[in-house]
């Protein structure tokens, strides 16, 4: 069998492994299958290429351009994933495991692409929060903005998800406009290398946006600066060694860590044998123990069950685990493949012996189990192993030792408070799950345990059909955890993009803030034109383009008519004495909705034109009551423009209603969809 040469991709060149390369072995046969690493990689060239070629090219793109690029990458990868499936079997993973790693990675790219388009502006600056009023007259205001950092993102990844592990970091990094240098774990780097080849072959990425180091990183970390980020996934031990590097500390290099975690799952007190929750709990535990042969950072390691249910639970878990078919990952009937390597298997067995100090092994014998279709003595196979610890309060190792394989420990608890205390003994975890149909139990856990866990997953009969699983980090939700889990956060939608951006407080005049933020700020320069803004296309409209109407007087008759027409005869509009008794009103007042309706009638241009639809109002505030005899005037200004597709985009208008004394009556943002073309025969 030929030994694969796993390349690195440095400054636009593929660099082969050299004599100092590391060996990579098949998880299934134990044979040497690849060699990875080159001790003479030009780290300076790599950093320079990322910083001076990749970074500027990515930063020239808007968030929407980057989102489209990520979508194109996802589509291309989806079309070429078969070759990833084919080589991933050698990592010990089954086809079902590939769906998590490979399809899960593609799905993550799609979600970030969609979030970039929907939740970020079509510009280069992301606004964090609202304007801050820093002065009485609004001539000096504040806005927090986020811009791309100008260095590189170094992604150091764990072996267990060679594709998803790269893509879940790459998507937010690219969306932020930052180039990545990916360093996969050597044990599975041949899969990541193939994935990088596919991504580069797509032709979608600008030069320098993605580089790859297979094997060791040399002195890369010693050359990073404050514009760079290290995003690490792996063991607590490696994280601790890397994050304490004096160069990284002295240069305040950002360091995000996702490390090991003693995740737990708790069966609620309400979930007794025979309830849907009991069965659901069993299903979740079995899935977490056997998927990827338990090599998932989020896998359930500690299982907490009410003491009245513990015997029944152990029996059911044992009978379900007995159905596990360990064997050739390529065989369809196999339900659990191999661990990634024999080194990993040795490590897991060593950790299992540490768990045995506190707990008794009640299922799975590593010295006697069936392996189907392959030579068990060569590959890194293990059976699922269930431990029972009857004394979780005094036990230490079960709350402290992560056996990164198909191993979990079941433990009894007395009441919810006791269970919460045990959940939190993991010293900070990525995820804890609670299977309960009792919302009070869920709230108690959330109040007392959320601070110790990056994610709390509640599931029961109501949500189980659509739930995503204890162990699935989702691109929409934060993945990470406090304390032992590394204290980091990844993903979480746009939150994950912010790790690769700098937040800056901007203070200045409305004109300056408008220009920087690409969002018109009240008080900034307005543009008046002869044409009505509703006759202008999306692209013709400029920020600050403003229409101011004449005054319109409100009569009592109109208030009456509106009340009876709509049925809104609330006393503040109908009964003068009652309205006066109310602290907010001087007497009968016009309906707020009447004012909005009049406002629409005052600013609208009724002819068929580029405005396609009114899609909503945001931030509506009624500030001052309007009575019969008062007048209102409307000012409408283009505040922000966001393309939505090839044909039209959303225009956000700042709308203010003032009375005859120029006092503010109401403000809101009006949202319209505006066509790119004037001729509307077909959009
Ligand atoms: P690891 O041994 O700590 O390695 C993690 C990564 O660090 C690998 O890419 C490794 O490269 C690299 N590395 C090691 N020493 C380095 C150094 N001196 N400089 C630069 N890079 C270095 O962890 P692993 O065995 O791959 O992964 C298993 C662990 O990861 C488990 O503890 C698991 O809980 C954790 N994990 C956590 C998450 C999460 O999201 N929290 C996800 C997956 C896994 P080499 O392979 O070349 O040594």
XYZ file of C-alpha atoms and ligand atoms in Angstrom:
731
model
C 0.000 0.000 0.000
C 1.370 3.410 -0.888
C 2.007 5.868 1.893
C 0.252 9.177 1.355
C 2.293 12.323 1.459
C 0.190 14.903 3.317
C 1.037 18.366 2.038
C 0.915 21.790 3.584
C -0.296 24.788 1.616
C 1.997 27.745 2.161
C 1.933 31.099 0.351
C 0.118 29.621 -2.621
C 2.317 26.496 -2.913
C 1.735 22.887 -1.908
C 4.709 21.733 0.180
C 5.331 18.000 0.548
C 6.229 16.182 3.759
C 9.956 15.850 4.431
C 12.142 13.324 6.234
C 11.097 14.665 9.625
C 7.396 14.134 8.897
C 5.126 12.472 11.452
C 3.617 9.028 10.828
C -0.126 8.604 10.501
C -1.720 5.196 11.003
C -5.033 3.692 9.962
C -7.455 3.423 12.879
C -8.805 0.207 11.392
C -5.721 -1.753 10.338
C -3.020 -0.012 12.344
C -0.939 0.313 9.143
C 1.150 3.340 8.303
C -0.975 5.220 5.775
C 0.486 8.707 5.580
C 3.290 11.034 6.557
C 2.714 14.658 7.415
C 4.915 17.629 8.173
C 7.803 19.581 6.847
C 10.394 21.022 9.202
C 11.429 23.726 6.738
C 8.071 25.392 6.173
C 8.576 29.093 5.562
C 6.484 30.429 8.435
C 7.428 34.047 7.712
C 6.232 33.733 4.124
C 3.033 32.118 5.294
C 2.219 34.874 7.769
C 3.192 37.557 5.297
C 1.021 36.023 2.572
C -1.961 35.841 4.895
C -1.475 39.353 6.252
C -0.619 41.158 3.013
C -2.463 39.143 0.341
C -5.339 37.239 1.959
C -6.358 39.853 4.522
C -6.657 42.861 2.176
C -8.525 40.760 -0.421
C -11.035 39.565 2.154
C -11.433 42.975 3.751
C -12.233 44.481 0.358
C -15.351 42.305 0.285
C -18.500 43.285 2.159
C -20.094 40.914 4.661
C -22.593 39.942 1.958
C -19.829 39.224 -0.569
C -18.101 37.040 2.000
C -21.380 35.288 2.819
C -21.912 34.510 -0.889
C -18.356 33.177 -1.047
C -19.026 30.881 1.942
C -22.238 29.651 0.315
C -20.351 28.884 -2.894
C -17.722 26.971 -0.866
C -20.474 24.983 0.854
C -22.142 24.127 -2.451
C -18.848 23.052 -4.017
C -17.865 20.955 -1.013
C -21.279 19.322 -0.947
C -20.765 18.227 -4.553
C -17.341 16.760 -3.803
C -17.894 15.164 -0.418
C -17.755 11.558 -1.633
C -13.958 11.644 -1.718
C -14.005 12.834 1.898
C -16.297 9.984 2.893
C -13.982 7.546 1.142
C -10.850 8.516 3.015
C -12.526 9.171 6.372
C -13.190 5.480 7.054
C -9.498 5.111 7.883
C -10.029 7.459 10.852
C -12.314 4.800 12.339
C -15.483 6.729 11.543
C -18.620 5.089 10.152
C -20.810 6.535 7.396
C -23.139 7.852 10.118
C -20.160 9.570 11.754
C -19.258 11.110 8.368
C -22.659 12.769 8.304
C -21.751 14.633 11.471
C -18.247 15.580 10.391
C -18.594 16.157 6.656
C -22.256 16.998 6.106
C -22.302 18.791 9.459
C -19.372 20.900 8.264
C -21.088 21.756 4.988
C -24.286 22.614 6.883
C -22.336 24.909 9.183
C -20.971 26.809 6.173
C -24.505 27.214 4.807
C -25.823 28.558 8.112
C -23.027 31.135 8.398
C -23.581 32.158 4.771
C -27.240 32.708 5.471
C -26.627 34.560 8.736
C -24.079 36.794 7.029
C -26.667 37.806 4.440
C -29.588 38.179 6.826
C -28.010 39.523 9.995
C -25.035 41.530 8.810
C -24.984 44.631 6.638
C -23.739 44.785 3.065
C -20.754 46.828 4.199
C -17.431 46.426 5.983
C -18.427 47.628 9.422
C -20.624 45.705 11.828
C -22.513 47.869 14.308
C -22.566 46.639 17.875
C -25.615 47.982 19.669
C -27.491 51.227 19.238
C -26.310 54.820 19.104
C -25.343 56.245 22.466
C -26.600 59.777 23.130
C -23.586 61.574 24.597
C -24.863 65.161 24.384
C -28.048 67.124 25.054
C -28.571 68.284 21.454
C -27.279 65.170 19.739
C -24.333 66.857 18.027
C -21.916 64.417 19.685
C -22.880 60.754 19.794
C -21.340 57.319 20.212
C -21.516 54.035 18.337
C -19.605 50.794 18.837
C -18.334 49.327 15.599
C -16.525 46.099 14.726
C -13.935 45.900 11.954
C -11.806 42.990 10.738
C -8.579 42.399 12.593
C -5.631 42.762 10.233
C -3.651 39.630 11.006
C -4.288 35.922 10.571
C -6.414 33.400 12.427
C -4.439 30.327 13.415
C -6.803 27.389 13.892
C -5.306 24.479 15.806
C -7.817 21.651 15.673
C -8.491 18.331 17.389
C -8.381 14.984 15.598
C -11.990 13.961 16.057
C -13.681 16.179 13.449
C -11.164 16.806 10.656
C -13.770 18.533 8.460
C -16.384 20.097 10.765
C -13.626 21.110 13.200
C -12.018 23.197 10.471
C -15.205 24.569 8.907
C -16.905 25.661 12.135
C -13.969 28.037 12.663
C -13.314 28.883 9.025
C -16.846 30.137 8.331
C -16.903 32.875 10.997
C -13.269 33.750 10.242
C -13.935 34.320 6.538
C -17.148 36.182 7.329
C -15.073 38.475 9.529
C -12.739 39.110 6.584
C -9.736 37.388 8.143
C -7.429 34.817 6.479
C -6.943 31.460 8.188
C -3.962 29.204 8.741
C -5.358 25.787 9.616
C -3.349 23.242 11.565
C -5.295 19.981 11.883
C -4.365 17.265 14.365
C -1.834 14.975 12.714
C -3.840 11.790 13.335
C -6.535 12.791 10.802
C -4.823 15.567 8.828
C -5.096 13.692 5.519
C -8.880 14.272 5.597
C -8.456 17.983 6.319
C -5.823 18.238 3.557
C -8.309 16.750 1.062
C -10.996 19.158 2.254
C -8.636 22.125 1.842
C -7.810 20.942 -1.697
C -11.518 20.853 -2.542
C -12.084 24.324 -1.080
C -9.122 25.763 -2.999
C -10.161 23.999 -6.224
C -13.514 25.755 -6.033
C -11.692 28.913 -7.145
C -13.934 30.891 -4.844
C -11.384 31.895 -2.223
C -9.074 34.861 -2.744
C -5.362 34.039 -2.658
C -4.031 33.870 0.868
C -7.441 33.353 2.501
C -6.691 29.752 3.473
C -3.365 28.084 4.213
C -2.673 24.702 5.759
C 0.010 23.291 8.020
C 0.136 19.504 8.131
C 2.360 18.260 10.950
C 4.150 20.577 13.365
C 3.729 24.358 13.409
C 7.411 25.172 13.988
C 7.830 28.611 15.533
C 4.529 29.981 14.178
C 3.101 30.983 17.552
C 6.266 32.932 18.393
C 5.654 35.191 15.388
C 2.065 36.207 16.080
C 1.039 39.687 17.158
C -1.956 41.505 18.558
C -3.785 41.470 15.208
C -3.703 37.657 15.118
C -5.905 35.088 16.854
C -5.209 31.553 17.955
C -8.292 29.382 18.098
C -7.385 26.097 19.724
C -9.380 22.893 20.100
C -7.885 19.946 21.916
C -6.865 18.725 25.314
C -6.684 20.906 28.417
C -3.019 19.988 28.726
C -2.034 21.299 25.274
C -4.276 24.365 25.712
C -2.608 25.217 28.966
C 0.891 24.847 27.470
C 0.045 27.007 24.457
C -1.918 29.747 26.187
C 0.857 30.286 28.703
C 3.427 30.907 25.940
C 5.154 34.129 27.091
C 5.211 35.543 23.565
C 1.429 35.161 23.216
C 0.907 36.689 26.669
C 3.306 39.599 26.152
C 1.733 40.487 22.815
C -1.876 40.059 23.972
C -2.514 37.601 21.165
C -6.141 36.542 21.359
C -6.435 32.918 22.409
C -9.714 31.031 22.195
C -9.730 27.548 23.706
C -12.180 24.702 23.385
C -10.847 21.879 25.451
C -11.948 18.720 27.170
C -15.131 18.554 29.145
C -16.896 16.270 31.598
C -20.342 16.788 30.043
C -23.284 15.457 31.955
C -26.864 14.424 31.405
C -29.523 14.377 34.114
C -32.796 12.491 34.110
C -35.412 14.656 35.846
C -37.094 13.407 39.025
C -40.371 13.314 37.119
C -39.038 10.951 34.448
C -39.737 7.513 35.866
C -39.732 4.188 34.016
C -42.487 4.175 31.405
C -42.447 7.905 30.691
C -41.376 9.140 27.239
C -38.569 11.032 29.000
C -37.037 7.858 30.436
C -36.850 6.290 26.966
C -35.579 9.513 25.431
C -32.816 9.714 28.034
C -31.670 6.182 27.206
C -31.607 7.025 23.505
C -29.545 10.156 24.032
C -27.033 8.390 26.295
C -26.533 5.456 23.907
C -26.102 7.785 20.953
C -23.552 9.914 22.786
C -21.551 6.912 23.971
C -21.272 5.241 20.566
C -21.231 8.013 17.929
C -17.631 8.591 16.773
C -16.745 5.858 19.286
C -17.350 8.419 22.008
C -14.682 10.772 20.648
C -16.873 13.833 20.761
C -16.015 16.835 22.874
C -19.694 17.098 23.819
C -20.280 13.387 24.536
C -22.034 12.495 27.784
C -19.427 11.328 30.301
C -21.487 11.572 33.503
C -25.046 10.283 33.743
C -27.181 11.384 36.710
C -30.327 9.429 37.485
C -32.755 9.662 40.464
C -31.737 6.994 42.984
C -35.168 5.363 42.690
C -34.538 4.791 38.962
C -30.872 3.850 38.953
C -31.214 0.054 38.891
C -33.775 0.174 36.114
C -31.637 2.635 34.161
C -28.494 0.493 34.409
C -30.389 -2.553 33.178
C -31.866 -0.727 30.187
C -28.557 0.893 29.255
C -26.808 -2.483 29.439
C -29.381 -4.134 27.210
C -29.186 -1.323 24.630
C -25.394 -1.211 24.670
C -25.435 -4.961 23.993
C -26.902 -4.122 20.571
C -23.801 -2.149 19.576
C -22.027 -3.690 16.615
C -18.355 -2.765 16.794
C -16.441 -3.369 13.614
C -15.348 -2.316 10.164
C -16.496 1.306 9.810
C -17.284 0.683 6.122
C -19.744 -2.137 6.870
C -23.331 -0.930 6.867
C -24.326 -2.937 9.932
C -21.513 -1.488 12.070
C -22.877 0.927 14.663
C -19.548 1.871 16.209
C -16.203 2.109 14.441
C -12.696 2.379 15.832
C -10.976 5.010 17.921
C -8.657 7.195 15.914
C -5.440 5.354 16.776
C -3.919 2.750 19.008
C -2.291 5.578 20.974
C -5.740 6.974 21.635
C -7.000 3.530 22.620
C -4.165 3.173 25.142
C -4.977 6.606 26.544
C -8.657 5.742 26.905
C -7.890 2.463 28.649
C -5.594 4.263 31.049
C -8.362 6.787 31.816
C -10.861 3.931 32.229
C -8.630 2.415 34.886
C -8.686 5.766 36.709
C -12.495 5.804 36.594
C -12.437 2.292 38.055
C -11.030 3.772 41.278
C -14.458 5.323 41.918
C -16.740 3.168 39.859
C -17.503 -0.394 38.884
C -17.567 -1.372 35.219
C -21.055 -2.808 34.619
C -20.892 -3.155 30.838
C -18.173 -3.726 28.238
C -14.983 -5.705 28.644
C -12.058 -4.353 26.614
C -10.355 -7.743 26.833
C -13.317 -9.682 25.528
C -15.658 -8.250 22.929
C -16.682 -8.843 19.330
C -15.264 -6.914 16.436
C -16.940 -7.626 13.107
C -15.215 -7.856 9.766
C -11.671 -6.765 10.671
C -8.695 -7.928 12.683
C -9.468 -6.603 16.168
C -5.865 -6.900 17.308
C -4.636 -4.429 14.658
C -7.186 -1.635 14.839
C -8.072 0.738 17.674
C -11.316 -0.965 18.659
C -12.986 -0.843 22.051
C -16.435 -1.853 23.262
C -18.720 0.768 24.804
C -18.096 0.703 28.559
C -20.562 1.754 31.240
C -19.379 2.420 34.771
C -21.534 2.726 37.877
C -20.415 4.990 40.686
C -22.649 4.570 43.749
C -20.929 7.352 45.722
C -20.719 10.407 43.464
C -20.255 12.822 46.402
C -16.978 11.354 47.565
C -15.752 10.211 44.143
C -13.088 12.358 42.471
C -11.991 10.814 39.174
C -15.460 10.471 37.672
C -15.762 14.269 37.829
C -12.207 14.902 36.733
C -10.950 12.345 34.219
C -12.054 12.556 30.603
C -11.849 9.163 28.903
C -12.159 10.355 25.291
C -13.838 7.208 24.015
C -17.075 5.188 24.331
C -17.195 5.477 28.114
C -19.646 6.993 30.580
C -20.414 6.652 34.279
C -23.922 6.428 35.694
C -24.542 7.872 39.182
C -27.556 8.286 41.491
C -28.856 11.546 42.932
C -31.335 12.292 45.721
C -33.086 15.496 44.695
C -32.719 18.269 42.103
C -30.352 20.334 44.247
C -28.123 17.331 44.726
C -28.119 16.696 40.967
C -27.242 20.343 40.259
C -24.283 20.142 42.649
C -23.059 17.035 40.824
C -23.599 18.568 37.367
C -21.422 21.481 38.402
C -18.611 19.275 39.662
C -17.361 18.942 36.079
C -15.547 22.248 36.773
C -17.028 23.909 33.722
C -18.376 21.968 30.747
C -19.444 22.406 27.144
C -22.940 21.023 27.630
C -25.245 19.557 30.243
C -28.588 18.080 29.331
C -31.704 17.625 31.402
C -34.438 15.319 30.252
C -37.566 16.418 32.079
C -41.163 17.341 31.419
C -41.220 19.549 34.512
C -40.465 23.195 33.662
C -39.805 23.969 37.352
C -36.945 21.456 37.399
C -35.620 22.990 34.178
C -35.710 26.471 35.678
C -33.998 25.358 38.907
C -31.203 23.776 36.871
C -30.864 26.840 34.631
C -30.617 29.183 37.624
C -28.031 27.156 39.523
C -26.097 25.392 36.761
C -26.035 27.688 33.708
C -22.947 29.472 35.012
C -21.023 26.200 34.858
C -21.986 25.108 31.353
C -21.681 26.625 27.892
C -24.935 25.049 26.762
C -27.938 23.616 28.590
C -30.001 21.212 26.529
C -33.527 20.468 27.738
C -35.556 17.807 26.041
C -38.851 16.006 26.630
C -41.886 14.518 24.898
C -42.841 17.935 23.470
C -39.545 18.654 21.734
C -37.993 15.223 21.137
C -39.164 14.780 17.547
C -37.469 17.960 16.386
C -34.628 18.202 18.895
C -31.078 18.156 17.587
C -29.360 15.971 20.202
C -27.333 16.578 23.360
C -24.034 16.340 21.525
C -24.642 18.519 18.464
C -23.085 21.969 18.593
C -25.156 24.139 16.254
C -23.794 27.054 14.229
C -26.616 29.227 15.553
C -25.779 28.551 19.197
C -22.705 29.220 21.253
C -20.271 26.304 21.531
C -17.735 26.471 24.332
C -17.787 26.477 28.057
C -16.283 27.960 31.193
C -13.441 26.642 33.315
C -12.149 23.283 32.333
C -13.914 23.482 28.936
C -11.476 26.257 28.062
C -13.397 29.440 28.829
C -13.926 30.001 25.114
C -16.867 30.429 22.817
C -17.242 29.580 19.156
C -20.070 29.872 16.656
C -23.276 31.274 18.182
C -24.101 32.906 14.847
C -22.722 36.418 14.438
C -21.243 36.228 17.969
C -18.661 33.777 16.598
C -17.636 36.240 13.880
C -16.758 38.803 16.538
C -13.799 36.743 17.769
C -12.067 37.804 14.571
C -13.050 41.472 14.695
C -12.048 44.423 16.845
C -14.772 46.353 18.673
C -14.030 50.072 18.714
C -15.992 52.857 20.404
C -16.525 55.662 17.898
C -17.456 59.127 19.190
C -18.251 62.097 16.981
C -20.819 64.169 15.138
C -23.834 62.601 13.387
C -22.253 63.213 9.963
C -19.073 61.416 10.945
C -20.913 58.528 12.565
C -23.183 58.174 9.502
C -20.242 58.020 7.132
C -18.343 55.447 9.181
C -21.286 53.244 10.046
C -23.001 53.440 6.637
C -26.196 54.057 8.573
C -27.762 57.503 8.648
C -27.773 58.985 12.154
C -30.547 61.447 13.146
C -29.040 64.912 13.096
C -26.759 64.122 10.172
C -26.906 65.974 6.855
C -30.087 65.324 4.866
C -30.478 65.363 1.088
C -33.606 66.882 -0.432
C -34.565 66.211 -4.038
C -37.313 67.311 -6.332
C -38.350 63.715 -6.993
C -40.197 61.756 -4.353
C -37.853 59.115 -2.816
C -40.413 56.377 -3.564
C -39.817 56.989 -7.292
C -36.113 56.210 -6.961
C -34.627 52.750 -7.244
C -32.753 50.984 -4.464
C -29.383 51.951 -5.883
C -30.371 55.538 -6.660
C -31.446 56.259 -3.108
C -28.731 57.788 -0.946
C -28.367 57.616 2.807
C -29.953 60.720 4.321
C -32.280 61.321 1.363
C -35.251 62.950 3.044
C -38.854 63.895 2.415
C -40.611 66.335 4.752
C -44.386 66.709 4.457
C -46.692 69.607 5.220
C -48.640 69.774 8.475
C -51.924 67.896 8.706
C -54.507 68.844 11.307
C -56.253 66.124 13.315
C -59.968 66.590 14.048
C -62.217 65.059 16.698
C -64.378 63.705 13.919
C -61.426 61.730 12.542
C -60.663 60.299 15.984
C -64.320 59.241 16.326
C -64.424 57.742 12.858
C -61.195 55.802 13.391
C -62.461 54.480 16.733
C -65.698 53.151 15.290
C -64.203 51.942 12.037
C -61.527 49.867 13.792
C -63.447 49.080 16.969
C -60.711 50.659 19.092
C -62.917 52.652 21.465
C -60.405 52.636 24.311
C -61.460 55.295 26.847
C -58.396 57.518 26.240
C -59.752 58.207 22.746
C -63.455 58.431 23.681
C -63.955 59.742 27.211
C -62.372 63.069 28.042
C -62.842 62.826 31.838
C -61.508 59.281 31.990
C -58.534 60.217 29.809
C -57.744 63.154 32.111
C -57.651 60.807 35.120
C -54.913 58.843 33.327
C -51.400 60.196 34.125
C -50.346 60.027 30.462
C -53.100 62.049 28.765
C -54.317 65.648 28.954
C -57.776 64.542 27.721
C -59.058 62.626 24.684
C -56.178 61.830 22.360
C -55.758 60.483 18.852
C -54.932 56.795 18.485
C -51.261 56.139 17.872
C -52.297 53.895 14.973
C -54.373 56.719 13.515
C -51.228 58.856 13.489
C -49.254 56.074 11.790
C -51.982 55.648 9.201
C -52.092 59.370 8.508
C -48.303 59.416 8.333
C -48.366 56.722 5.628
C -50.928 58.717 3.712
C -48.771 61.831 4.019
C -45.462 60.404 2.821
C -46.599 57.808 0.310
C -46.201 58.195 -3.445
C -49.119 56.130 -4.723
C -48.027 55.274 -8.272
C -46.574 51.937 -9.241
C -42.814 52.293 -8.753
C -39.668 50.823 -7.204
C -41.207 50.457 -3.720
C -42.548 46.921 -3.761
C -43.872 46.417 -0.239
C -43.890 47.712 3.285
C -42.397 44.826 5.253
C -42.596 46.162 8.777
C -41.892 48.762 11.412
C -39.147 48.637 14.042
C -38.580 50.567 17.227
C -41.958 52.330 17.272
C -42.275 54.855 20.111
C -45.136 57.260 20.840
C -43.566 60.158 22.695
C -46.224 62.847 23.004
C -50.016 62.630 22.785
C -51.838 64.358 19.925
C -55.262 65.873 20.513
C -57.971 67.102 18.180
C -56.807 70.448 16.804
C -53.126 69.488 16.863
C -51.238 68.979 13.615
C -48.576 66.494 12.611
C -45.762 66.602 10.091
C -43.714 63.593 8.894
C -40.051 63.426 8.020
C -38.785 60.264 6.356
C -35.074 59.683 5.655
C -33.157 56.805 4.109
C -31.324 55.238 7.047
C -29.822 51.995 5.763
C -29.897 49.885 2.615
C -29.455 46.097 2.547
C -29.607 44.128 -0.716
C -31.675 40.973 -0.340
C -31.333 39.278 -3.748
C -30.626 40.051 -7.404
C -33.780 42.114 -7.806
C -34.471 44.099 -4.665
C -33.251 45.127 -1.253
C -34.511 46.403 2.062
C -34.565 50.120 2.739
C -34.784 51.173 6.366
C -36.301 54.644 6.686
C -36.010 56.813 9.754
C -39.478 58.238 10.316
C -40.308 61.008 12.769
C -43.662 62.643 13.447
C -43.606 66.143 14.954
C -46.444 68.430 16.005
C -47.111 72.084 15.163
C -44.636 73.083 17.915
C -41.914 70.829 16.429
C -42.138 68.476 19.374
C -41.494 64.827 18.639
C -44.751 62.842 18.623
C -43.565 59.455 17.383
C -40.517 57.799 15.835
C -39.976 54.487 14.128
C -38.031 52.695 11.436
C -40.091 51.843 8.368
C -38.924 48.893 6.276
C -39.652 48.659 2.565
C -38.474 46.375 -0.223
C -37.211 48.423 -3.121
C -36.522 47.204 -6.627
C -33.168 47.652 -8.300
C -34.894 48.589 -11.571
C -37.530 51.156 -12.315
C -39.365 48.963 -14.852
C -41.308 46.447 -12.858
C -42.600 44.133 -15.512
C -40.885 41.274 -13.734
C -38.723 41.264 -10.627
P -4.380 17.547 21.600
O -3.438 16.430 21.690
O -4.387 18.549 22.680
O -4.108 18.224 20.196
C -4.908 19.279 19.755
C -4.194 20.017 18.648
O -3.072 20.694 19.189
C -3.644 19.117 17.557
O -3.811 19.750 16.317
C -2.180 19.015 17.909
O -1.376 18.706 16.805
C -1.937 20.408 18.390
N -0.735 20.588 19.191
C -0.245 19.783 20.140
N 0.872 20.332 20.654
C 1.086 21.492 20.012
C 2.080 22.505 20.084
N 3.085 22.433 20.937
N 1.989 23.562 19.254
C 0.985 23.674 18.382
N 0.004 22.738 18.270
C 0.053 21.659 19.080
O -5.885 17.034 21.483
P -6.447 15.877 20.547
O -5.926 14.592 21.074
O -6.252 16.179 19.108
O -7.989 16.001 20.816
C -8.626 15.376 21.883
C -9.022 16.361 22.930
O -9.659 17.467 22.334
C -9.993 15.810 23.917
O -9.544 16.140 25.203
C -11.291 16.544 23.611
O -12.120 16.737 24.726
C -10.837 17.810 23.060
N -11.809 18.360 22.132
C -12.489 19.476 22.496
C -13.407 20.021 21.638
C -14.162 21.261 22.003
O -14.816 21.840 21.154
N -14.103 21.684 23.238
C -13.631 19.439 20.393
C -12.930 18.309 20.058
C -12.015 17.771 20.935
P -0.747 17.222 16.618
O -1.881 16.324 16.415
O 0.103 17.373 15.424
O -0.005 16.933 17.860
